[in-house]
Short mmCIF file of C-alpha atoms and ligand atoms in Angstrom, two decimals:
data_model
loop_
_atom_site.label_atom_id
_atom_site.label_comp_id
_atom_site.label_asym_id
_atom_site.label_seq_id
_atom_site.Cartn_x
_atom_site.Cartn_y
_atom_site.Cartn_z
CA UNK Q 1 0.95 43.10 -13.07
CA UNK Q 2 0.89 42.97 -16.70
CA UNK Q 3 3.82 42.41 -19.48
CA UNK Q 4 2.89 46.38 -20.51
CA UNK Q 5 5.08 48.68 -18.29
CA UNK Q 6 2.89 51.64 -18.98
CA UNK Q 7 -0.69 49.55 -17.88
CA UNK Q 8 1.25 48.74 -14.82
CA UNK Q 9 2.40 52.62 -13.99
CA UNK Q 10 -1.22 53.56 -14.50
CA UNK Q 11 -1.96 50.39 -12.38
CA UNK Q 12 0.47 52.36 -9.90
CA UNK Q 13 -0.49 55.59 -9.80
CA UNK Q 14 -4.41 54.92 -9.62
CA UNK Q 15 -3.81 52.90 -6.26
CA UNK Q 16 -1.81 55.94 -4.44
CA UNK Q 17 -4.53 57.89 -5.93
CA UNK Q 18 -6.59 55.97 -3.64
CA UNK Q 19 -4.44 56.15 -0.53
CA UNK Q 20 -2.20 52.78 -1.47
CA UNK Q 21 1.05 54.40 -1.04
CA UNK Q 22 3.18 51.79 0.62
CA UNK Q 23 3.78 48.16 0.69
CA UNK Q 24 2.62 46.12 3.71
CA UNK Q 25 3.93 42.75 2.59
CA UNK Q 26 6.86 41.71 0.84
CA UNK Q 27 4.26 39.99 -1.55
CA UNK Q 28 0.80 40.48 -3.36
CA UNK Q 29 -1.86 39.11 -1.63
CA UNK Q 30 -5.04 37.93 -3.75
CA UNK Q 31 -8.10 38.79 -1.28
CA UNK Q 32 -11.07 37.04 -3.64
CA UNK Q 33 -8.77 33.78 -3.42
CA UNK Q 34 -8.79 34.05 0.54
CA UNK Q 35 -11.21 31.81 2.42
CA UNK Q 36 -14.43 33.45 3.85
CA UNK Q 37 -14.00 34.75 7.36
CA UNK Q 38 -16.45 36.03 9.81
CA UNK Q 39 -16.70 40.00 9.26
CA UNK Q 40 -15.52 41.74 12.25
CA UNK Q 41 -17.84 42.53 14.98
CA UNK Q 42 -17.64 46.49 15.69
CA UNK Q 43 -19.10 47.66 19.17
CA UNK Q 44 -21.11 46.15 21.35
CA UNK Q 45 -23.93 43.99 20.12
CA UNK Q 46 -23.01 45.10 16.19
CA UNK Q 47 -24.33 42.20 14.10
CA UNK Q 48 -22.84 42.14 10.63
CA UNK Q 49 -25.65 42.06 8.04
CA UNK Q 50 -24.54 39.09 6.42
CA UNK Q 51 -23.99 36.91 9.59
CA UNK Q 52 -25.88 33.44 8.29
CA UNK Q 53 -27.58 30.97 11.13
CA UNK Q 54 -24.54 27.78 11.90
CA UNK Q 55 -25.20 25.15 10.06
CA UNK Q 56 -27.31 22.02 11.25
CA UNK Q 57 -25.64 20.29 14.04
CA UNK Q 58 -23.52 23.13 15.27
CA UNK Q 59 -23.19 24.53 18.48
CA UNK Q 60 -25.07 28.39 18.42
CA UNK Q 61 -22.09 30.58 18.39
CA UNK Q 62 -22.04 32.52 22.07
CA UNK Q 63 -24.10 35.82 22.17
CA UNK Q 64 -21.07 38.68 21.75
CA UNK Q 65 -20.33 39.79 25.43
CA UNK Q 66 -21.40 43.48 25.61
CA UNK Q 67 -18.04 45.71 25.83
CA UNK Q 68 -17.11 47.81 28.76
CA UNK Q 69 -17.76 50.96 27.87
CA UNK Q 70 -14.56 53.34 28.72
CA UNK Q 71 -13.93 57.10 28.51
CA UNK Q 72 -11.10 57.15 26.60
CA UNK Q 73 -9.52 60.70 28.03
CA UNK Q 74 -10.26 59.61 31.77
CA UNK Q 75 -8.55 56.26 30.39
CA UNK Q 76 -5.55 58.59 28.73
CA UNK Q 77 -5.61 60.52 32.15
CA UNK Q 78 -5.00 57.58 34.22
CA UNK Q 79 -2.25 56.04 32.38
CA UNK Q 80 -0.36 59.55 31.85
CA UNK Q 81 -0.60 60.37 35.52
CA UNK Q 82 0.97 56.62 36.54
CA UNK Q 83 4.42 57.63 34.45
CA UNK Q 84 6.83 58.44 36.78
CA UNK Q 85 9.90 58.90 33.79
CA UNK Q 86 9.94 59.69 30.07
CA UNK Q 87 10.38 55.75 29.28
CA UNK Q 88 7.14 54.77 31.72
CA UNK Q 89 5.46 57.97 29.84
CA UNK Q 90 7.20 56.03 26.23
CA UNK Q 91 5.61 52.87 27.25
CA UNK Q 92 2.46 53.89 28.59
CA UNK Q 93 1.67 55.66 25.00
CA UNK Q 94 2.98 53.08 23.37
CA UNK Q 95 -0.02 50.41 25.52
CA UNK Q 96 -2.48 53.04 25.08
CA UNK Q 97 -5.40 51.48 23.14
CA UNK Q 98 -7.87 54.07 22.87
CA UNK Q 99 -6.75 56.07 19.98
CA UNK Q 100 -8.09 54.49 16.35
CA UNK Q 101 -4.60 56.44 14.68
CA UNK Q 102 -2.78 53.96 16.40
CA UNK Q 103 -5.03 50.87 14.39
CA UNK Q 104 -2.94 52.78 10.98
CA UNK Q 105 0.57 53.20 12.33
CA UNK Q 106 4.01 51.31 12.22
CA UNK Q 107 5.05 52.81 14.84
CA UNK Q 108 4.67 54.99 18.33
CA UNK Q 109 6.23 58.14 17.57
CA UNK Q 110 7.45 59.91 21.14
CA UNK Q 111 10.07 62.04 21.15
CA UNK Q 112 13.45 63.37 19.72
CA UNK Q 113 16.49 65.43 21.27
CA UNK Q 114 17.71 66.38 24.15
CA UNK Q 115 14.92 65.65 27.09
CA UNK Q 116 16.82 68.42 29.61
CA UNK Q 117 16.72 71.34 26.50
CA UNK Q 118 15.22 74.45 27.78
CA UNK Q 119 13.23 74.38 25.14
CA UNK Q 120 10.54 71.87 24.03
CA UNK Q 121 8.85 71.64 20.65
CA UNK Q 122 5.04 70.41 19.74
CA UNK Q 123 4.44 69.41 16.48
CA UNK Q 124 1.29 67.88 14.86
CA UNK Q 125 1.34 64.26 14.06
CA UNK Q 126 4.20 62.32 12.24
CA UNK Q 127 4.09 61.58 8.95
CA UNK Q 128 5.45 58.96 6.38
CA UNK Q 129 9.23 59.11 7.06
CA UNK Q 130 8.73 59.75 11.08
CA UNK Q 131 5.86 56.65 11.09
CA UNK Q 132 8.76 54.78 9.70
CA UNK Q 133 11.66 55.34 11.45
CA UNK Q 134 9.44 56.14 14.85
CA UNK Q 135 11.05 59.07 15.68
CA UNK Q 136 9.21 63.00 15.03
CA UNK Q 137 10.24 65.13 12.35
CA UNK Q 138 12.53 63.76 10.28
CA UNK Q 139 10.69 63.93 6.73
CA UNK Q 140 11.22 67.41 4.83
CA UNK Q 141 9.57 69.67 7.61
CA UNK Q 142 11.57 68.20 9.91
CA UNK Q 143 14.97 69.33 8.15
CA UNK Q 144 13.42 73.05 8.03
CA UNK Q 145 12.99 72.86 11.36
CA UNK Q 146 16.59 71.89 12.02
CA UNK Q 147 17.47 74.67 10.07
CA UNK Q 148 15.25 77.05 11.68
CA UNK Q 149 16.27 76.24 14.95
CA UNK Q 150 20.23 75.68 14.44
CA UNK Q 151 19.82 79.89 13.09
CA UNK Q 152 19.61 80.54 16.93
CA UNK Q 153 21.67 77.97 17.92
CA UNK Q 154 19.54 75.72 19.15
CA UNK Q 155 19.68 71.80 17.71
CA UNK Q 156 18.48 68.26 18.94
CA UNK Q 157 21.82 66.75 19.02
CA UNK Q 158 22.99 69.39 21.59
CA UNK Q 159 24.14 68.05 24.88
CA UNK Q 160 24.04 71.40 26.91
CA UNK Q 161 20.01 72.21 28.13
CA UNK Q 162 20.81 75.76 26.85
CA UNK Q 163 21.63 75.06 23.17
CA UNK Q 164 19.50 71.77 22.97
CA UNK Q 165 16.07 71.09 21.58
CA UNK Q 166 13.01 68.26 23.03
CA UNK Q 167 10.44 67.76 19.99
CA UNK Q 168 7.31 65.88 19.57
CA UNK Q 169 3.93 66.31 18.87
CA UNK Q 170 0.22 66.61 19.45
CA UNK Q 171 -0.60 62.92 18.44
CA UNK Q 172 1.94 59.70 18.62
CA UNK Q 173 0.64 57.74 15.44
CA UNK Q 174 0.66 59.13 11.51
CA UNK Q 175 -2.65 60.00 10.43
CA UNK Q 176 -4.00 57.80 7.97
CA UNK Q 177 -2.75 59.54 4.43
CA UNK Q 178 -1.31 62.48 6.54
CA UNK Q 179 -4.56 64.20 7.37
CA UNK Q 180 -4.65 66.46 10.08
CA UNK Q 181 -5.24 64.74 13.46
CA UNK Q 182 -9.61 65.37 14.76
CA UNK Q 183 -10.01 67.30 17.56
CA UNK Q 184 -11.51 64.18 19.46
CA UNK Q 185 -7.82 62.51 18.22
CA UNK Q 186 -6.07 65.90 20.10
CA UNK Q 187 -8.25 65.84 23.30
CA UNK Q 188 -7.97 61.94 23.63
CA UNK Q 189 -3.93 62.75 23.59
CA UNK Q 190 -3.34 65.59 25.65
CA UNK Q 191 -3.01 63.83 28.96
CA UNK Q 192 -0.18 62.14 27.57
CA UNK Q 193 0.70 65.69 26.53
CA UNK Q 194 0.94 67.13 29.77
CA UNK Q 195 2.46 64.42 31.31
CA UNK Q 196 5.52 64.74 28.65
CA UNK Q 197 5.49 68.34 29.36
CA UNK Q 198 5.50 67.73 32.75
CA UNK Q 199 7.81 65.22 32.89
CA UNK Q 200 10.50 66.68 30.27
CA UNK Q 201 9.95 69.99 32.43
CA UNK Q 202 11.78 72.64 30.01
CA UNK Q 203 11.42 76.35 30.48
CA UNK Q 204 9.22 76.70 27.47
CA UNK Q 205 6.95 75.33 25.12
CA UNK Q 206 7.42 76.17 21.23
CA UNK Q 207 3.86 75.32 19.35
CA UNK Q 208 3.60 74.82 15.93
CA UNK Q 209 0.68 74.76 13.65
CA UNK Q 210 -2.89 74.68 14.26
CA UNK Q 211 -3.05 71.34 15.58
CA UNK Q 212 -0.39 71.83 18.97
CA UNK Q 213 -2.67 75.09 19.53
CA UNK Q 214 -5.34 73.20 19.61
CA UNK Q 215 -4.32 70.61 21.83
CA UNK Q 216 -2.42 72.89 24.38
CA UNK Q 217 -4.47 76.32 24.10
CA UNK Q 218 -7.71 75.13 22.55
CA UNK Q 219 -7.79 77.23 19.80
CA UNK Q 220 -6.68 77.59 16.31
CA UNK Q 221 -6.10 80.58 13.76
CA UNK Q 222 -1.94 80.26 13.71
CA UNK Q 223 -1.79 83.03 11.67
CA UNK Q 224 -3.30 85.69 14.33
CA UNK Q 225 -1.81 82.72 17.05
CA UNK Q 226 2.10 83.10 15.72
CA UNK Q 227 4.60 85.25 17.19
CA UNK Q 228 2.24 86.20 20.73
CA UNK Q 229 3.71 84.59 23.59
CA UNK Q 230 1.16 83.08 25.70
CA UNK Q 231 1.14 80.68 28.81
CA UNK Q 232 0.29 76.73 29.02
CA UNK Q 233 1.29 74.16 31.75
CA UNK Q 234 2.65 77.02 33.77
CA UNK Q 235 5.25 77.84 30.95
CA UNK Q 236 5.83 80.33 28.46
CA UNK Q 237 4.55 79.45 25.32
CA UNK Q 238 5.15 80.55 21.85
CA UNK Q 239 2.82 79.40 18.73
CA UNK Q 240 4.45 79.69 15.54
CA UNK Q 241 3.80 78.61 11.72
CA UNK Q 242 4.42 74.85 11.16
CA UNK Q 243 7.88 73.90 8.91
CA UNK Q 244 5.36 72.21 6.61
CA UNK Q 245 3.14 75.29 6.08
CA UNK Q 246 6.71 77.31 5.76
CA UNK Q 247 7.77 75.14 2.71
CA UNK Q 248 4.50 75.97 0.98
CA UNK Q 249 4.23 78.87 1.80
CA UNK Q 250 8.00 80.24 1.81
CA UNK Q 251 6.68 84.23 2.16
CA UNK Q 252 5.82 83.61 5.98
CA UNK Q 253 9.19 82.48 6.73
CA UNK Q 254 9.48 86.14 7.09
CA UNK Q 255 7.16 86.13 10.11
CA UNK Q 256 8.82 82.74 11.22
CA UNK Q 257 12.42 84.29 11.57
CA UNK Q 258 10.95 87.30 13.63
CA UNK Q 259 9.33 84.57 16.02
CA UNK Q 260 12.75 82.76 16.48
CA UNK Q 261 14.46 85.80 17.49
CA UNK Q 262 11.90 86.64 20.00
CA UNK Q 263 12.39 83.03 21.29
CA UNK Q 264 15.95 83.99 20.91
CA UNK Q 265 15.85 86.78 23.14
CA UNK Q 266 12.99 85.36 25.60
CA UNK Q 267 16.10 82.41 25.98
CA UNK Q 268 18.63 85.13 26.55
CA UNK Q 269 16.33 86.84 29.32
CA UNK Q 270 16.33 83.38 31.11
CA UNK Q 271 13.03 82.32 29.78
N1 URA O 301 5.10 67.24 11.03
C1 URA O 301 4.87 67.23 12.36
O1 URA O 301 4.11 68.02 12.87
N2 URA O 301 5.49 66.33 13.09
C2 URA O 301 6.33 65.45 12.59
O2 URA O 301 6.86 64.65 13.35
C3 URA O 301 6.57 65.49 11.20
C4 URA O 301 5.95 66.39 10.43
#
């Protein structure tokens, strides 16, 4: 910090130009006044360049023991398929170490709503406000989609199944700067997916964006996706455009409203 307010807001705005857009401590940390540590080892046998012989009279530090080498979706398999209930599902995402998003995140984000709604909702990947307060869609998108959904009666706080909603998404853990979650992120997820799906069993799925199509149908292209209902998990599944795309794009809220009153009328039919 200096004594010039305007250096400092330049100070300010040239670190969230490079991604620092929150505060991790309640104070500055100087790193160049921080002891020397030993860089971090990454993968098996990785030798940092800089790694220096011990000095005279030291024991050799041990040779790094090689890491088990695990498949990450058979390891996502086997801990989705041990949940028995949505809080052994909760805590068996929340253990899960073989997803790098999770190295970035505050918090596990699982699920929202009612958990008997007919109706069950797959986002994309939480963002600032849901990372926060550890719950999905809550930021700006998330209050279009209450909107959306409360046109056709439908709402997370409902305690009936038939007017309720279940939401959460593709991936658990924000994306670092809110980038859209890699396609190895998605696949290494989806057991978890299927489990909540599973699990929550509602009478359909609601998809929205790219990133929920390509976890649960393993494709993308929302815009030819949107408003074709399609099957996934043995349910009925409808893709639609994602709240976030909807608030930049407010002319395909058009499109949007004519996909709510089919899922309007597919809910009427008894799903
Ligand atoms: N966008 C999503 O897809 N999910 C959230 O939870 C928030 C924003």
């Amino acid at each position: 910090m200096t004594a010039d307010p305007h250096t400092n807001l330049a100070l300010l705005a040239w670190q969230i130009e490079l991604g620092a857009d929150e505060a991790m401590l309640d104070e500055p940390v100087d790193c160049f006044t921080l002891p020397k540590r030993t860089p971090w080892r990454i993968g098996p046998g990785a030798q940092p360049a800089t790694e220096r012989p011990p000095p005279a009279g030291t024991a050799p530090a041990p040779a790094p023991q090689a890491l088990p080498q695990v498949d990450p979706v058979a390891e996502a398999r086997r801990a989705a398929g041990q949940a028995r209930d949505l809080a052994g599902l909760e805590a068996a995402i929340a253990a899960f170490p073989h997803c790098d998003l999770k190295l970035g995140a505050r918090n596990t984000v699982f699920a929202d709503g009612n958990p008997a709604a007919r109706v069950m909702v797959i986002g994309e990947a939480p963002g600032k406000e849901e990372d926060i307060r550890g719950k999905p869609f809550v930021g700006r998108a998330g209050q279009l989609l209450d909107r959306m959904f409360a046109a056709i009666g439908l709402s997370r706080d409902a305690e009936l199944p038939e007017s309720a909603l279940y939401i959460t998404n593709i991936v658990n853990w924000r994306p670092p700067q809110n980038r859209d979650p890699k396609p190895e992120e998605i696949a290494v997820m989806l057991p978890f997916v299927e489990a909540h799906v599973r699990l929550a069993a509602p009478d359909l799925l609601v998809l929205m964006g790219n990133s929920a199509c390509q976890g649960v149908l393993g494709r993308r292209g929302i815009t030819r996706l949107r408003g074709t209902w399609t099957e996934a998990f043995g349910l009925p599944v409808l893709p639609m455009f994602h709240p976030a795309f909807l608030l930049r794009n407010p002319a395909a809220k058009r499109e949007a409203w004519a996909d709510l009153l089919s899922l309007k009328a597919r809910l009427g039919g008894g799903a």
